[in-house]
Short mmCIF file of C-alpha atoms and ligand atoms in Angstrom, two decimals:
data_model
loop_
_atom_site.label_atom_id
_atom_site.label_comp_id
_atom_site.label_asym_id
_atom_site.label_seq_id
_atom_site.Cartn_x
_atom_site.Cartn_y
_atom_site.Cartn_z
CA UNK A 27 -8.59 31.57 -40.83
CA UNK A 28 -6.53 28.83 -40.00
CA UNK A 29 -6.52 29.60 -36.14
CA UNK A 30 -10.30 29.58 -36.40
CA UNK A 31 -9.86 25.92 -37.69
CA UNK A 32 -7.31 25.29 -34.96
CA UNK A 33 -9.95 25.70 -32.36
CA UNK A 34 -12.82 24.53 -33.99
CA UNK A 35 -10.37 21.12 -33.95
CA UNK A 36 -9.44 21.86 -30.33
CA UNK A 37 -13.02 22.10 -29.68
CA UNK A 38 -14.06 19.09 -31.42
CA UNK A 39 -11.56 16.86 -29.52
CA UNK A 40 -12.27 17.77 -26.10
CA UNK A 41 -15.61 17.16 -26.71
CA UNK A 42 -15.46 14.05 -28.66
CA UNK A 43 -12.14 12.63 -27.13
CA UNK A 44 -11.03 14.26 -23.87
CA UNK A 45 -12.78 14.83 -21.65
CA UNK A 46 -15.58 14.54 -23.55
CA UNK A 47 -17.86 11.37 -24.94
CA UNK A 48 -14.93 9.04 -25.60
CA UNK A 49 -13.17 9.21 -22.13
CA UNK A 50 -15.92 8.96 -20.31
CA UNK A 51 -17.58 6.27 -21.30
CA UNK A 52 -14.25 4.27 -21.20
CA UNK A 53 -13.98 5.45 -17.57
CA UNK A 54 -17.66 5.20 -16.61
CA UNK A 55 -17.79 1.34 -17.60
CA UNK A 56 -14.71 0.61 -15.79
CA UNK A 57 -15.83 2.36 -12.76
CA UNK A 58 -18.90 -0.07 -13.02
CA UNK A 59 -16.91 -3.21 -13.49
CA UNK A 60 -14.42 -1.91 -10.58
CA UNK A 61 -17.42 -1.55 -8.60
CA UNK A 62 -18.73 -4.94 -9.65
CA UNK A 63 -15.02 -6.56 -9.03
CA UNK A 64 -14.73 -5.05 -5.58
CA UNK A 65 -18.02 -6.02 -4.49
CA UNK A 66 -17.86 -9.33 -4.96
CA UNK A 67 -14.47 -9.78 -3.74
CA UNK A 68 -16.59 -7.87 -0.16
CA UNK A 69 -19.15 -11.12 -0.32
CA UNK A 70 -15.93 -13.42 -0.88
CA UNK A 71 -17.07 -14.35 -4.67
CA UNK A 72 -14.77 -14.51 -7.73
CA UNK A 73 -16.74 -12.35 -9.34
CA UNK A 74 -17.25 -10.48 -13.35
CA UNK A 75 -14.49 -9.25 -14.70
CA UNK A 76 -13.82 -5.70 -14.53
CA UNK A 77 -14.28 -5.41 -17.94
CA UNK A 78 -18.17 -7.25 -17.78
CA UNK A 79 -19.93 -3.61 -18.08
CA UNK A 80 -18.43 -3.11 -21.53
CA UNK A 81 -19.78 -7.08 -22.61
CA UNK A 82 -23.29 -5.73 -21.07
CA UNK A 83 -22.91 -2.36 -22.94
CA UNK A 84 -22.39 -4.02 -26.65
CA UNK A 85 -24.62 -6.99 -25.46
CA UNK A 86 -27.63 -4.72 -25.60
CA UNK A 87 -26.27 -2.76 -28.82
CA UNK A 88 -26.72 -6.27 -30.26
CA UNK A 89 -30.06 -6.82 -29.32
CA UNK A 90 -33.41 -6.40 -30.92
CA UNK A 91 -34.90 -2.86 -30.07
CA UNK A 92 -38.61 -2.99 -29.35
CA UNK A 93 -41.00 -0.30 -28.64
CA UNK A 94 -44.46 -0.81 -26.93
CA UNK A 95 -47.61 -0.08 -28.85
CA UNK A 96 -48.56 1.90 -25.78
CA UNK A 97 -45.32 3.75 -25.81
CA UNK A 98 -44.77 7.41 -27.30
CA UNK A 99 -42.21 6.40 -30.26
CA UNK A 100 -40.42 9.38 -29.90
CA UNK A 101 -39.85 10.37 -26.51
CA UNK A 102 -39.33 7.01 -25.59
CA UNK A 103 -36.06 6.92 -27.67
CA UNK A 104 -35.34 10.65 -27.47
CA UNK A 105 -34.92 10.43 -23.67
CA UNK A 106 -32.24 8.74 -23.23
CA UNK A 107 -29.92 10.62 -25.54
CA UNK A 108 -30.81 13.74 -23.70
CA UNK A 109 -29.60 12.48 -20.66
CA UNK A 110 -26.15 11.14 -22.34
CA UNK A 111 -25.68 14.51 -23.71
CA UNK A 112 -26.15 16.55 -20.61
CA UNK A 113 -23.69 13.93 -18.93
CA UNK A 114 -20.97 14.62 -21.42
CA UNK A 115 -21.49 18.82 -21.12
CA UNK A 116 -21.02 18.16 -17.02
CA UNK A 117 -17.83 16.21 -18.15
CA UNK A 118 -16.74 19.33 -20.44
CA UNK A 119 -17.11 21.33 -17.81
CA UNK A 120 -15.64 19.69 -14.73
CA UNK A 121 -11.92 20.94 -14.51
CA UNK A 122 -9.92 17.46 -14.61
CA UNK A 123 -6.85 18.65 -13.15
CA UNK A 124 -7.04 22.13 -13.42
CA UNK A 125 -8.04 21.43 -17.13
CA UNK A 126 -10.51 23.15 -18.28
CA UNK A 127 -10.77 22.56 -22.22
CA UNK A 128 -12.44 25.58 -23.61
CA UNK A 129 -9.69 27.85 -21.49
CA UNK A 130 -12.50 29.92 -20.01
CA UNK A 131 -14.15 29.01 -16.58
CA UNK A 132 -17.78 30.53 -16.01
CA UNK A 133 -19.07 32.67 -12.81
CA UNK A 134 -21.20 30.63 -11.87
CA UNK A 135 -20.62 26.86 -13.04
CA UNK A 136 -21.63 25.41 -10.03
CA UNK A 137 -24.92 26.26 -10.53
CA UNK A 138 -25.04 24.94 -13.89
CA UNK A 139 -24.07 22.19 -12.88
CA UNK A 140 -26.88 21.58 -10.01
CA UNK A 141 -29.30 22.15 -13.36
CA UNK A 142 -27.58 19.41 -15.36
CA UNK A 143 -27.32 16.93 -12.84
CA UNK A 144 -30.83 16.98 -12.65
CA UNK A 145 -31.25 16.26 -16.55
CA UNK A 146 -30.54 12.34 -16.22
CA UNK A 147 -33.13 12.12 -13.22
CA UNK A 148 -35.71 13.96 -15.84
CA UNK A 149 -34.28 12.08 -18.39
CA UNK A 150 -35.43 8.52 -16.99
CA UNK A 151 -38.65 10.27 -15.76
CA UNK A 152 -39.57 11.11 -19.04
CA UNK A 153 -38.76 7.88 -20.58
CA UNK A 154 -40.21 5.60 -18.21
CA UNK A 155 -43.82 7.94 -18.50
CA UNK A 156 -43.76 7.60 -22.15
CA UNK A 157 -43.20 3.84 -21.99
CA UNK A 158 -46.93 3.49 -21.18
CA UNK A 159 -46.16 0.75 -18.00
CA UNK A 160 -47.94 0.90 -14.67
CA UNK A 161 -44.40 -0.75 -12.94
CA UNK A 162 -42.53 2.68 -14.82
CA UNK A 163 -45.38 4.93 -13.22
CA UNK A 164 -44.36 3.89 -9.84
CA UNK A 165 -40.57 3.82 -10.73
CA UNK A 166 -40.74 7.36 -11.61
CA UNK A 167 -42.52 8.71 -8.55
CA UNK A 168 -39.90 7.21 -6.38
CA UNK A 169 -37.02 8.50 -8.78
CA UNK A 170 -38.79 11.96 -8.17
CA UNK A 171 -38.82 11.30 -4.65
CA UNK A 172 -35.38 10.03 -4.47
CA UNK A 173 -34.29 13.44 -6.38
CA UNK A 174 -35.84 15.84 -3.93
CA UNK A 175 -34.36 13.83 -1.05
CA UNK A 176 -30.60 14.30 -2.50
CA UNK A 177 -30.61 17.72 -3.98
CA UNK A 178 -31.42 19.44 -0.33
CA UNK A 179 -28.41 17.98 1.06
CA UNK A 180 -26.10 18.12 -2.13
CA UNK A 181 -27.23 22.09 -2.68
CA UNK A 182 -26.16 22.94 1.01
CA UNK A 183 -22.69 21.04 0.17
CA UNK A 184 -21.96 23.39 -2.96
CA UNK A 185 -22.85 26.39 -0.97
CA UNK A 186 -20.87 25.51 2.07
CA UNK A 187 -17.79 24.54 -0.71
CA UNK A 188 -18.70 28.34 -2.22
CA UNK A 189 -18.75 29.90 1.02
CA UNK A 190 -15.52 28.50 2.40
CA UNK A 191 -13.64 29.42 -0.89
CA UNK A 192 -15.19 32.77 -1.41
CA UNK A 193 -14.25 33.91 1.97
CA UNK A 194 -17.61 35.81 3.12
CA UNK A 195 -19.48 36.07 -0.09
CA UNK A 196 -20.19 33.12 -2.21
CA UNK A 197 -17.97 31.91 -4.98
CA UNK A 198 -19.22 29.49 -7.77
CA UNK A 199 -16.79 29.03 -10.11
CA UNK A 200 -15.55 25.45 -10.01
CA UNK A 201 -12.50 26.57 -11.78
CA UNK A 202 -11.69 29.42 -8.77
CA UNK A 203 -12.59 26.25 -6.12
CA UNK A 204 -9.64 24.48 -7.73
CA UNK A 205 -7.41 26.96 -8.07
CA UNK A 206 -8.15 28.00 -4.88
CA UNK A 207 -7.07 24.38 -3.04
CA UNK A 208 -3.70 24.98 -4.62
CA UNK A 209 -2.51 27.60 -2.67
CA UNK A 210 -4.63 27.05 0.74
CA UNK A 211 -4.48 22.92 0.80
CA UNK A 212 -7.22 20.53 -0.27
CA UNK A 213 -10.74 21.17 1.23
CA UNK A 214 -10.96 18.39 2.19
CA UNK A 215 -7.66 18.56 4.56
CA UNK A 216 -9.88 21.62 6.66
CA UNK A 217 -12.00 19.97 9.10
CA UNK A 218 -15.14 22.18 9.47
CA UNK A 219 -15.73 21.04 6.02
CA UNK A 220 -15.58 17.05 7.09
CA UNK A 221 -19.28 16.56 7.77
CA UNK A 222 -19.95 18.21 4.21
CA UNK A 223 -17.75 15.69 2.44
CA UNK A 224 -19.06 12.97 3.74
CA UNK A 225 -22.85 14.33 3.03
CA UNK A 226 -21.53 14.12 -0.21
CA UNK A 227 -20.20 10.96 -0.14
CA UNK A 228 -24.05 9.74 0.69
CA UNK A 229 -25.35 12.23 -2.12
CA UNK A 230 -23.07 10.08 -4.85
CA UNK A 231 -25.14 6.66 -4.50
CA UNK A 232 -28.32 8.13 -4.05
CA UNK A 233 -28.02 10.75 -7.49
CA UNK A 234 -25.87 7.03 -9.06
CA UNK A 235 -28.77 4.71 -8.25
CA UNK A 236 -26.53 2.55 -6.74
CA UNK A 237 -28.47 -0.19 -3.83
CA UNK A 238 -29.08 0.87 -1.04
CA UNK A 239 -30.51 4.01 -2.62
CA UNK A 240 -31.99 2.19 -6.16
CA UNK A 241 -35.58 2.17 -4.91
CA UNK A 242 -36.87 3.63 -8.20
CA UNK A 243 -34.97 0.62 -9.99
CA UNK A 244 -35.85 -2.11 -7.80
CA UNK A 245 -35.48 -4.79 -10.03
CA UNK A 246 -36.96 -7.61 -8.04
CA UNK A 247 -40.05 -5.64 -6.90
CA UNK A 248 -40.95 -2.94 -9.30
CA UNK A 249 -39.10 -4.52 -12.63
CA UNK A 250 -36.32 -1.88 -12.72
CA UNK A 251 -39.09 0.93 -12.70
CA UNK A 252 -38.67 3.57 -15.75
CA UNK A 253 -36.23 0.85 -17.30
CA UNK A 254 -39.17 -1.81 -17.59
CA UNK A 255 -40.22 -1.31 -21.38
CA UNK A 256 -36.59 -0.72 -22.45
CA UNK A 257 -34.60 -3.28 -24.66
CA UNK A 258 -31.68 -2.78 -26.96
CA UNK A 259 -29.72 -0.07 -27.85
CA UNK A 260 -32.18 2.33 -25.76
CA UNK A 261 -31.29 0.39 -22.88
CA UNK A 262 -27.50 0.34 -23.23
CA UNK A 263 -27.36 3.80 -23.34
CA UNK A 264 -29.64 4.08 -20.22
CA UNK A 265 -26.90 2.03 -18.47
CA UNK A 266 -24.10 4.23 -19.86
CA UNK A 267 -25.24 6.64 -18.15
CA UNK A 268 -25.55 5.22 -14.42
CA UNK A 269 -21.99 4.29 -15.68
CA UNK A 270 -20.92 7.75 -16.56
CA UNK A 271 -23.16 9.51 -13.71
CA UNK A 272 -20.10 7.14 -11.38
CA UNK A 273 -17.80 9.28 -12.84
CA UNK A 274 -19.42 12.92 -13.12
CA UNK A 275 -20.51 12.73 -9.30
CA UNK A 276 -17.08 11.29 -8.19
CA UNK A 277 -14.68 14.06 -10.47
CA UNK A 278 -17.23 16.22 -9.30
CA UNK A 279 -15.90 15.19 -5.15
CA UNK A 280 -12.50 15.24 -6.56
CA UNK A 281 -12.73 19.21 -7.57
CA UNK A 282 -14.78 20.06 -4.74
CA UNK A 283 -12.69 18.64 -2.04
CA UNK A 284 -8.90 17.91 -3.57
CA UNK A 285 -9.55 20.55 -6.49
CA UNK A 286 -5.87 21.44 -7.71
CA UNK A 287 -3.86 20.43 -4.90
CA UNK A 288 -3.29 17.06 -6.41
CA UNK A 289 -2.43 17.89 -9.58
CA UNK A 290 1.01 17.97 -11.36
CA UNK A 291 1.89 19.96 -14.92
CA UNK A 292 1.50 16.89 -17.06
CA UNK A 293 -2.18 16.85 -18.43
CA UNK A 294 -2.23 12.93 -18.59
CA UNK A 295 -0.92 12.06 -15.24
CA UNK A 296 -3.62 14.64 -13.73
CA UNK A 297 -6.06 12.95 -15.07
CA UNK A 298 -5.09 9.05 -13.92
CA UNK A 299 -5.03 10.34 -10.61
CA UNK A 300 -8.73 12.01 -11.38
CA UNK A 301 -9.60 8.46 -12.01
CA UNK A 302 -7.77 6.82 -9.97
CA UNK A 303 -9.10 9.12 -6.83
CA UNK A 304 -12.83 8.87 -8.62
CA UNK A 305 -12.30 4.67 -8.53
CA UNK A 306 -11.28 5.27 -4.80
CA UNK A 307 -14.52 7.39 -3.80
CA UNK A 308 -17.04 4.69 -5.57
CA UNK A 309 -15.06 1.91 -3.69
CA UNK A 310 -16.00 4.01 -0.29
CA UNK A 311 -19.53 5.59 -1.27
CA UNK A 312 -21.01 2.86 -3.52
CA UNK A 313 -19.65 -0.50 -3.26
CA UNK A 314 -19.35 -0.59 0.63
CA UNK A 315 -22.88 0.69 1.17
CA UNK A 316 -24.33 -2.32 -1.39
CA UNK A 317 -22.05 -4.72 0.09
CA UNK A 318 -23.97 -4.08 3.88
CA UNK A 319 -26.91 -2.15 3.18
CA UNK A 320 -30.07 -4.20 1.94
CA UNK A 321 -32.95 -1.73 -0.01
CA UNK A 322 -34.13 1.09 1.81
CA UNK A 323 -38.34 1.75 1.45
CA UNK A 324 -38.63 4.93 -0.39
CA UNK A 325 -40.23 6.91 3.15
CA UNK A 326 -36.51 5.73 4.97
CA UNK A 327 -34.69 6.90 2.03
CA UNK A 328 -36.51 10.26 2.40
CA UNK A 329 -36.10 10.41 6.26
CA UNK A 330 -32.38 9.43 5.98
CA UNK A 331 -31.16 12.18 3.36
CA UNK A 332 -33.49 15.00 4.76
CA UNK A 333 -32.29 14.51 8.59
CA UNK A 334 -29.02 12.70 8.80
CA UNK A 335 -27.44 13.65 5.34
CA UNK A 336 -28.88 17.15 5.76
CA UNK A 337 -27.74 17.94 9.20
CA UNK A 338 -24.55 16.76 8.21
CA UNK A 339 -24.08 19.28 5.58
CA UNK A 340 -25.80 21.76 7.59
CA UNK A 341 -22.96 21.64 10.47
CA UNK A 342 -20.42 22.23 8.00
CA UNK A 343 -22.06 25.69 6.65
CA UNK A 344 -22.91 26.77 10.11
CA UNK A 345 -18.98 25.94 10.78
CA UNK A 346 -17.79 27.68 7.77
CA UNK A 347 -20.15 30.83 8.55
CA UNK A 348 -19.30 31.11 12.39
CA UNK A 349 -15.60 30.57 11.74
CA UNK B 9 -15.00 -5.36 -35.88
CA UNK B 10 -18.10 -3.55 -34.15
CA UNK B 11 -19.96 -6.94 -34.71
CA UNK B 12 -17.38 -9.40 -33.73
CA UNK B 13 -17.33 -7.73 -30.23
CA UNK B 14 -21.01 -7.39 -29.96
CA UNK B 15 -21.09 -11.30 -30.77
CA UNK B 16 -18.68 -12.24 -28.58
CA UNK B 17 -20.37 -10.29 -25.68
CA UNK B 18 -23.20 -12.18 -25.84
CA UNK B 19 -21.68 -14.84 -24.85
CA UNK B 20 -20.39 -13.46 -22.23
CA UNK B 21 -23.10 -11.51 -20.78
CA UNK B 22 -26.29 -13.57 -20.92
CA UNK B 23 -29.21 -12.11 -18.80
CA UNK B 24 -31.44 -14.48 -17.08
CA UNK B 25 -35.43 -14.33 -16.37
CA UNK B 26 -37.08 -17.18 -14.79
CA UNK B 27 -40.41 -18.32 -15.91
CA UNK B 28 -42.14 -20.70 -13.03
CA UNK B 29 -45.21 -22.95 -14.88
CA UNK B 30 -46.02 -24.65 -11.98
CA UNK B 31 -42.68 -26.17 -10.62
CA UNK B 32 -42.62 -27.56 -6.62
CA UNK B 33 -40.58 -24.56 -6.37
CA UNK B 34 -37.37 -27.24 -6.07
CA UNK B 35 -35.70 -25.95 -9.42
CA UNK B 36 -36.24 -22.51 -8.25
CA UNK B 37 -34.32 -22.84 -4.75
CA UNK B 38 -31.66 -24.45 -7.16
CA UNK B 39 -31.77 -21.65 -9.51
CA UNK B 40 -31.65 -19.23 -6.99
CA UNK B 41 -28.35 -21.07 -5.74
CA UNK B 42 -26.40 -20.70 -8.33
CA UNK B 43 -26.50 -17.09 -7.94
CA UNK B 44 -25.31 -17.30 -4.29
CA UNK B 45 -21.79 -16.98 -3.48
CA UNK B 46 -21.19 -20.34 -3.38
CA UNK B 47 -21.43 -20.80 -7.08
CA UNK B 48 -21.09 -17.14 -8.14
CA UNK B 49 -22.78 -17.79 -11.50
CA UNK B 50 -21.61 -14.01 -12.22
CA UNK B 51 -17.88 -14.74 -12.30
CA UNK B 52 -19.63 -15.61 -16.29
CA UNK B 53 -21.27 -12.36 -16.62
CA UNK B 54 -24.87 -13.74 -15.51
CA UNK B 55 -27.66 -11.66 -13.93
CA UNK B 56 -31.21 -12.21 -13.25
CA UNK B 57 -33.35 -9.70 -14.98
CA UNK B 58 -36.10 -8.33 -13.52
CA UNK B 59 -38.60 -7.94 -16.56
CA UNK B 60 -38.51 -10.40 -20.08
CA UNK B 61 -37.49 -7.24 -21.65
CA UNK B 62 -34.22 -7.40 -20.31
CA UNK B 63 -33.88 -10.76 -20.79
CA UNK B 64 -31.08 -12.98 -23.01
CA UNK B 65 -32.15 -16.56 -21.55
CA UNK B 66 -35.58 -17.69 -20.12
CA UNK B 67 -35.29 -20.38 -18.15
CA UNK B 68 -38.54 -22.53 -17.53
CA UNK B 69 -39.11 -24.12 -14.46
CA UNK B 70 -42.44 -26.20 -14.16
CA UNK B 71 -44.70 -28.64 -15.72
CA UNK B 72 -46.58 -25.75 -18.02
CA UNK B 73 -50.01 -25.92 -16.03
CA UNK B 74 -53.39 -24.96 -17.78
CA UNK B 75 -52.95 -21.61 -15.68
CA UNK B 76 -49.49 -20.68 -16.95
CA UNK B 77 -49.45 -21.74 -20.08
CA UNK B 78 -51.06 -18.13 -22.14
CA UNK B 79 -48.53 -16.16 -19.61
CA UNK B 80 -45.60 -18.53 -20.55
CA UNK B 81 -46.59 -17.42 -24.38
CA UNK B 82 -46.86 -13.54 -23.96
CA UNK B 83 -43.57 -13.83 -21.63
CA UNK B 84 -41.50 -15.39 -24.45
CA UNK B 85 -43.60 -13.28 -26.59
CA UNK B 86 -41.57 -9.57 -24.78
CA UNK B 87 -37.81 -11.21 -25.28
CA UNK B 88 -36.13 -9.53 -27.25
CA UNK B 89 -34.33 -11.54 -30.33
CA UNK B 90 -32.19 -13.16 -30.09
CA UNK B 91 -33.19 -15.20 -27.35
CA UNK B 92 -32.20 -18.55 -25.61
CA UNK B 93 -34.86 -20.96 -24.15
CA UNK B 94 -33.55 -23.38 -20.85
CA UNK B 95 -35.70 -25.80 -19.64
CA UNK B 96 -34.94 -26.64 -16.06
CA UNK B 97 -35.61 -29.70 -14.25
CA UNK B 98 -37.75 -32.65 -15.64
CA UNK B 99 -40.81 -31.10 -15.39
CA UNK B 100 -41.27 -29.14 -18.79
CA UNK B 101 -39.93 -32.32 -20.18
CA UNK B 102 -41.95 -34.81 -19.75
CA UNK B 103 -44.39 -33.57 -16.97
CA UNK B 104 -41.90 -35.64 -14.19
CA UNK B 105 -44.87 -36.46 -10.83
CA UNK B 106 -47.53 -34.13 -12.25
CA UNK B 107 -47.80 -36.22 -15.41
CA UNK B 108 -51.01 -37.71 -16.35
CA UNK B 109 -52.86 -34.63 -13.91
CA UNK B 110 -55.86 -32.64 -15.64
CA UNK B 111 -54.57 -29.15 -14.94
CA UNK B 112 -50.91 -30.12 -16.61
CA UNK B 113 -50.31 -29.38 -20.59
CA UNK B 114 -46.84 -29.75 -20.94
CA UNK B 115 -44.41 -30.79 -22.28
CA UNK B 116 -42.57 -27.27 -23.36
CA UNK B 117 -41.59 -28.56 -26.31
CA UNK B 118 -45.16 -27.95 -27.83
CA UNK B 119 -45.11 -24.55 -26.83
CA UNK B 120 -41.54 -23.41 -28.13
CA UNK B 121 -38.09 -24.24 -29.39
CA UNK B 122 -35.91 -25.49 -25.90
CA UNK B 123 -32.27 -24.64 -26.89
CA UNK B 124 -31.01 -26.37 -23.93
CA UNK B 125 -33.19 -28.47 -21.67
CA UNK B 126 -31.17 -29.50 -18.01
CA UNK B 127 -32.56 -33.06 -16.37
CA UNK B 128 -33.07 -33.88 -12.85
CA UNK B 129 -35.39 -33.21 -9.86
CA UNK B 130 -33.93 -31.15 -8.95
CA UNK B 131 -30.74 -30.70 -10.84
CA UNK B 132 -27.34 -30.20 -9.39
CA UNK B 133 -26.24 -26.05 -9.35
CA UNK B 134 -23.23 -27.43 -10.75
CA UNK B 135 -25.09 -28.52 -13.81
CA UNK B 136 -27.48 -25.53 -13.92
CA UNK B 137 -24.16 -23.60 -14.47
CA UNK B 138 -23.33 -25.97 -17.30
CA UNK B 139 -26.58 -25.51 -18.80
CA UNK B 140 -26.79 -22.22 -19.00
CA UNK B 141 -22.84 -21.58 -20.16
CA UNK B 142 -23.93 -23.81 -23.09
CA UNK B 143 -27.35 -21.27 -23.39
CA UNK B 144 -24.82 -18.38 -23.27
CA UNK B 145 -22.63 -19.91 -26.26
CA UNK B 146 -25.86 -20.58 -28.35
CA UNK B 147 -26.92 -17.06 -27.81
CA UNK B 148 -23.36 -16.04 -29.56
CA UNK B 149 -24.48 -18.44 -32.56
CA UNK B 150 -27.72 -17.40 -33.03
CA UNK B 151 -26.09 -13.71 -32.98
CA UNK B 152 -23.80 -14.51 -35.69
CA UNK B 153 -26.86 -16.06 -37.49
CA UNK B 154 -28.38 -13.11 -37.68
CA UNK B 155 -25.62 -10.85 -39.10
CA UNK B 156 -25.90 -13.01 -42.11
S1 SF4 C 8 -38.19 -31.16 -11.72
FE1 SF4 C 8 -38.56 -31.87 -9.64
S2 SF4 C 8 -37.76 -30.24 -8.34
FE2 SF4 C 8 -38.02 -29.37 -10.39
S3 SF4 C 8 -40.05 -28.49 -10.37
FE3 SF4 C 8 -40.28 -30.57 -11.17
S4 SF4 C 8 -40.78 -31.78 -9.37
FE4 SF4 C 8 -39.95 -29.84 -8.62
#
């Protein structure tokens, strides 16, 4: 009985605590205001402070919530909650550190994972249809657009990760891909596997919304697409997420390609360095490519991730396959 | 404690849409420089919104011409409460050259309640900044206002 309540507390803490809900939204918004920091210090400005994505966040929870007569009440607030919850189950289920909080790891997380990374993209699809406005109809074809652009590319990077580790068949556990860099060195440290990391590294903005790669937010032609109609509290969680997504695609890098071979016994430490290697990779993959990049059109953006980005991970799996 | 901190972020991240009614397009230019890095507006947590939805502070620009002056309504119409109005430039106060013209109906006053209105043609970026970092601290009062 009392074991049974043991867990069910366990349980309850790693999703509410760590490394669930509470951590990452702490971490998401200072990802965001990192990113902000280090990008204007790029353009030589002072700057926000790293802490401005938490004033934004409570800003909006302070603000009045409308919803458009043309708008379908429902949907239009359901949507973004669904996409906040799927974040925090990818969260759950990365293994920070070799930490996996439930103490089981699946078959086949990986795959899960593709599905779930997809739920934010639907969820801002979904909300910006419902929200009735003709600047969200053309914000959500390009979001679709952008997503079919990334997930070629970012599917041939898991299965070139899966291939490597499995040795000859394919192995999807993200828990096994961990364990696995402990004994054989980081992924990342084996070169045929270079041109997948840094498809990867272009996957990250593109899946983040980050600029170059924001077409379907464009905020000073289309309005900030699916966003348009959205004020409030609906809104602050919308931006949450881009915050958290920072941090679920980055960890995400951090399994794939460092995995265990960074990590030390102590539970906290492994996860500052999680962080601290997750603030690293949105310094390289995010801020740098706003800081020269202006806007792509959404036809480049489709053109660059299906031949460049593609090829790129492409080599790698030929590489791992031949070798 | 939940609404002390949402208060005080108001102040301290005010979002900005910009309204033009007509201006020479000389308060614009200025607006737009105080979001360059010269002035780095952000260093106070300011952004330009792209849609009145999004918006803490509308900032008017313009003499409110006949054309403009139902859009003006229905934009400050979408903001969401609480909301700051800036008027920028002489024009919206007092009609500045294009007074006395038949296609001009301003001043703003008529139309709304200016919180902060910022003279010159054009003004300074330095004092647009001031303006609007007065806006942002209004937008904290009118916040506490509310929660009682
Ligand atoms: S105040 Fe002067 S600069 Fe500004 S819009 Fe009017 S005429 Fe142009």
């Amino acid at each position: 009985m009392s074991e049974t309540v043991v867990t069910m507390l366990t349980n309850a803490f790693s999703v509410l605590v760590f490394p669930g809900l509470l951590f990452v939204m702490i971490v998401g918004l200072l990802l965001a205001g990192i990113d902000r920091k280090v990008l204007a210090r790029m353009q030589k400005r002072k700057g926000p402070p790293v802490l401005q994505p938490f004033y934004d966040f409570f800003k909006l929870m302070g603000k009045e919530t409308i919803i458009p007569d043309a708008a379908n009440r429902r949907v239009f607030l359901a949507a973004p909650i669904i996409g906040f919850v799927s974040l925090v189950v990818m969260v759950v289920l990365i293994p920070i550190g070799g930490y996996t909080p439930f103490g089981i790891t699946f078959n086949a997380d990986l795959i899960v994972m593709l599905y779930l990374l997809t739920i934010p993209a639907v969820a801002l699809i979904i909300g910006g249809s419902s929200s009735g406005s003709p600047y969200a109809g053309i914000g959500i074809s390009r979001e679709m657009v952008t997503m079919m652009a990334y997930e070629l590319p970012l599917v041939i990077v898991l299965l070139t990760v899966a291939l490597k580790v499995g040795g000859g068949s394919f192995c999807f556990s993200l828990g096994e891909i961990s364990a696995w860099q402990e004994t054989n060195g980081a992924l990342i440290t084996h070169w045929e596997l270079i041109p997948a990391a840094i498809a990867f590294l272009f996957v990250i903005p593109a899946e983040v919304g980050t600029q170059p790669f924001d077409v379907a937010e464009a905020e000073t032609e289309i309005c900030e697409g699916p966003l348009v109609e959205y004020t409030g509290a609906p809104l602050a969680m919308f931006k949450l997420n881009t915050a958290i997504k920072m941090f679920v695609m980055t960890a995400l890098f951090t399994v794939l390609f460092f995995g265990n071979a960074v990590a030390t016994e102590y539970l906290a430490l492994n996860a500052l360095i999680v962080v601290a290697i997750s603030a690293g990779i949105t310094v390289l993959s995010m801020t740098l490519a706003h800081a020269v990049c202006a806007r792509l059109k959404i036809e480049h953006l489709f053109k660059f991730y299906w031949t460049v980005v593609t090829a790129l991970a492409a080599i790698s799996l030929v590489l791992v396959w031949c070798l | 404690m939940f609404k002390k901190i949402i208060a005080k972020s108001m102040s301290k991240s005010p979002w900005i849409y910009h309204v033009n009614t007509g201006s020479c397009n000389g308060c614009d230019i200025e607006l737009v420089a105080v979001i360059t890095p010269r002035y780095d507006a952000e260093r106070f947590g300011f952004k330009l919104a792209g849609t009145p939805r999004h918006a803490d502070i509308v900032v008017v620009s313009g003499p409110i011409t006949s054309q403009s002056k139902d859009r003006l309504a229905r934009t400050l119409e979408q903001v969401p409460e609480p909301k700051v109005v800036v008027s920028i430039g002489s024009c919206p106060q007092s009609g500045n050259v294009f007074k006395g013209s038949y296609s001009v109906e301003g001043p703003l006053e008529k139309y709304t309640h200016v919180d902060v209105a910022i003279a010159g043609c054009t003004p300074k970026p330095e004092a647009i900044i001031e303006g609007l970092y007065k806006a942002a601290q209004i937008l904290q009062e009118k916040r506490e206002a509310m929660e009682k």
